[in-house]
XYZ file of C-alpha atoms in Angstrom:
217
model
C 20.437 121.079 69.933
C 22.866 118.502 68.485
C 26.444 118.855 69.701
C 29.071 119.196 66.995
C 32.071 116.896 66.814
C 35.534 118.084 67.811
C 36.538 118.409 64.165
C 33.441 120.438 63.254
C 34.125 122.857 66.120
C 37.690 123.563 64.937
C 37.481 124.284 61.176
C 40.654 126.393 61.383
C 42.796 123.251 61.658
C 44.593 122.111 58.477
C 42.488 119.708 56.399
C 44.773 116.724 56.948
C 44.572 117.144 60.739
C 40.768 117.498 60.616
C 40.510 114.334 58.537
C 42.689 112.359 60.963
C 40.725 113.682 63.944
C 37.421 112.757 62.310
C 38.678 109.325 61.248
C 39.930 108.571 64.754
C 36.659 109.633 66.333
C 34.439 107.734 63.891
C 36.574 104.590 63.799
C 36.493 104.518 67.583
C 32.712 104.960 67.840
C 31.508 103.048 64.752
C 34.325 100.582 64.139
C 36.578 100.368 61.118
C 34.295 98.179 59.007
C 31.258 100.466 59.297
C 32.754 103.914 58.837
C 33.082 105.261 55.290
C 35.387 107.856 53.772
C 32.293 109.892 52.906
C 31.306 110.044 56.597
C 34.856 110.921 57.597
C 35.029 113.722 55.028
C 31.685 115.115 56.170
C 32.783 115.125 59.821
C 36.053 116.785 58.835
C 34.219 119.526 56.959
C 35.653 118.701 53.547
C 34.722 116.802 50.408
C 35.531 113.142 49.853
C 37.719 114.240 46.926
C 39.716 116.440 49.319
C 40.202 113.473 51.643
C 41.762 111.477 48.806
C 44.277 114.244 48.210
C 45.874 113.298 51.535
C 45.076 109.585 51.864
C 44.950 107.049 49.036
C 42.415 104.783 50.748
C 40.579 104.086 53.973
C 43.248 101.485 54.707
C 45.981 104.114 54.572
C 43.887 106.446 56.711
C 43.460 103.682 59.299
C 47.219 103.106 59.441
C 47.881 106.848 59.781
C 45.383 107.033 62.645
C 47.279 104.227 64.405
C 50.612 105.962 63.817
C 49.590 109.537 64.587
C 46.735 109.357 67.095
C 47.572 106.396 69.344
C 50.420 105.851 71.832
C 53.563 105.068 69.873
C 55.702 102.042 70.648
C 58.011 102.261 67.606
C 59.993 105.386 68.598
C 60.436 104.033 72.133
C 61.815 100.716 70.838
C 64.143 102.487 68.408
C 65.526 104.675 71.188
C 66.020 101.755 73.568
C 67.654 99.661 70.835
C 70.152 102.458 70.205
C 70.820 103.030 73.925
C 69.828 99.843 75.787
C 71.824 100.678 78.922
C 70.224 104.083 79.513
C 67.982 102.462 82.153
C 67.770 99.059 83.792
C 66.329 96.184 81.784
C 63.363 96.007 84.170
C 62.637 99.724 83.758
C 62.816 99.424 79.977
C 60.518 96.393 79.857
C 58.053 98.107 82.186
C 57.856 101.185 79.966
C 57.484 99.004 76.873
C 54.663 97.054 78.534
C 52.968 100.306 79.555
C 53.094 101.862 76.078
C 52.088 98.620 74.359
C 49.122 98.171 76.712
C 47.912 101.702 76.001
C 48.274 101.166 72.258
C 46.307 97.902 72.219
C 43.702 99.301 74.600
C 42.998 102.187 72.218
C 43.425 100.342 68.907
C 41.394 97.223 69.699
C 37.966 98.949 69.607
C 38.894 100.422 66.220
C 40.250 97.277 64.568
C 38.092 94.560 66.172
C 35.406 94.737 63.487
C 37.975 93.722 60.858
C 37.936 90.172 62.186
C 34.202 89.835 61.529
C 34.568 90.463 57.782
C 37.078 88.208 56.030
C 37.273 90.145 52.760
C 37.722 93.470 54.525
C 40.497 92.065 56.696
C 42.237 90.591 53.649
C 42.144 93.980 51.931
C 43.564 95.704 54.992
C 46.278 93.057 55.365
C 47.332 93.615 51.760
C 47.413 97.381 52.265
C 49.490 97.035 55.424
C 51.994 94.776 53.675
C 52.356 97.340 50.910
C 53.071 100.043 53.523
C 55.369 97.796 55.606
C 52.947 98.086 58.498
C 50.954 95.645 60.590
C 50.747 94.036 64.031
C 53.978 92.110 63.490
C 56.055 95.291 63.298
C 56.090 95.970 67.084
C 57.091 92.339 67.700
C 59.962 92.732 65.281
C 60.976 96.023 66.922
C 60.887 94.574 70.433
C 62.864 91.524 69.297
C 65.521 93.884 67.899
C 65.685 95.723 71.228
C 66.052 92.447 73.149
C 68.789 91.398 70.727
C 70.630 94.649 71.544
C 70.274 93.797 75.249
C 71.533 90.293 74.493
C 74.633 91.701 72.834
C 75.122 93.991 75.821
C 75.098 90.946 78.108
C 71.893 91.816 79.962
C 69.798 89.088 78.271
C 70.783 85.434 78.266
C 72.556 84.305 75.068
C 70.152 81.362 74.599
C 67.041 83.580 74.664
C 64.767 83.477 71.623
C 64.218 87.232 71.397
C 61.309 86.978 68.937
C 59.485 84.536 71.217
C 60.115 86.769 74.241
C 58.808 89.797 72.320
C 55.712 87.841 71.319
C 55.070 86.868 74.938
C 55.252 90.432 76.241
C 53.203 92.057 73.476
C 50.735 89.172 73.427
C 50.004 89.737 77.104
C 49.531 93.464 76.485
C 47.114 92.741 73.641
C 45.184 90.280 75.802
C 44.734 92.979 78.429
C 42.760 95.024 75.896
C 39.875 92.544 75.672
C 40.321 89.445 77.830
C 39.054 90.899 81.108
C 35.640 92.262 80.095
C 33.863 89.138 81.346
C 35.531 89.085 84.766
C 33.739 90.117 87.938
C 35.459 93.496 87.813
C 34.650 93.993 84.124
C 37.854 95.887 83.464
C 41.529 95.166 82.769
C 44.158 95.135 85.530
C 45.434 98.576 86.498
C 48.316 99.565 84.248
C 50.469 100.717 87.185
C 50.516 97.157 88.528
C 50.146 95.185 85.289
C 53.157 96.623 83.430
C 55.725 96.160 86.254
C 54.432 92.671 87.056
C 54.652 91.629 83.418
C 58.160 93.048 83.128
C 59.359 91.250 86.278
C 57.856 87.941 85.150
C 59.500 88.101 81.734
C 62.727 89.333 83.275
C 63.049 86.125 85.294
C 63.488 84.148 82.084
C 65.700 86.662 80.314
C 68.445 87.601 82.723
C 71.693 85.606 82.800
C 71.915 82.969 85.490
C 74.293 83.516 88.373
C 77.327 81.389 87.455
C 77.745 80.562 91.116
C 74.296 78.998 91.339
C 74.190 75.296 90.766
C 71.712 74.169 88.099
C 69.482 71.186 88.670
C 70.006 68.259 86.361
C 66.907 66.701 84.759
């Protein structure tokens, strides 16, 4: 007997929630390029017309899945930007690295197929621009947080905050796919990866001790 999907087993959920659940499940198993709105609607137990009452396109549905079903970095960055001194800089960077790693780990299997189809990726890029979304948004958010830390005196005044943000999030994104071919066949454990990444970046961000002599070139 064929097992029903999670969305098919819970028809009492509101239609929008069922559609998001079905989209998340199908995008994760089939990939974004292969799944259709018709398949998503069927798995959600509704018509394709009903799906379009909530989401204008598959592109919008994809973005909503990222925002509502995956670990969220945006709210964390907004909170830290508003209150940068709530925790130490190392603690903040560690938590950012942890959340970013989880996001990329879960979003990469969904979005990877986009890069195999140029026209599909172009369409998704256009949709994301129209919705002010896209992979550059977390970089911009992290750069804003680091700028707040810079103003608070906990990050060196000569730091390029956008470059630093790109380094941290780039490493987190690499963790999602760069380790499959290693002997272990899996990414580094998050409990060690996130703190190590934070400490490494921290070494280049924190103000130098004014009492320490600097080497001349």
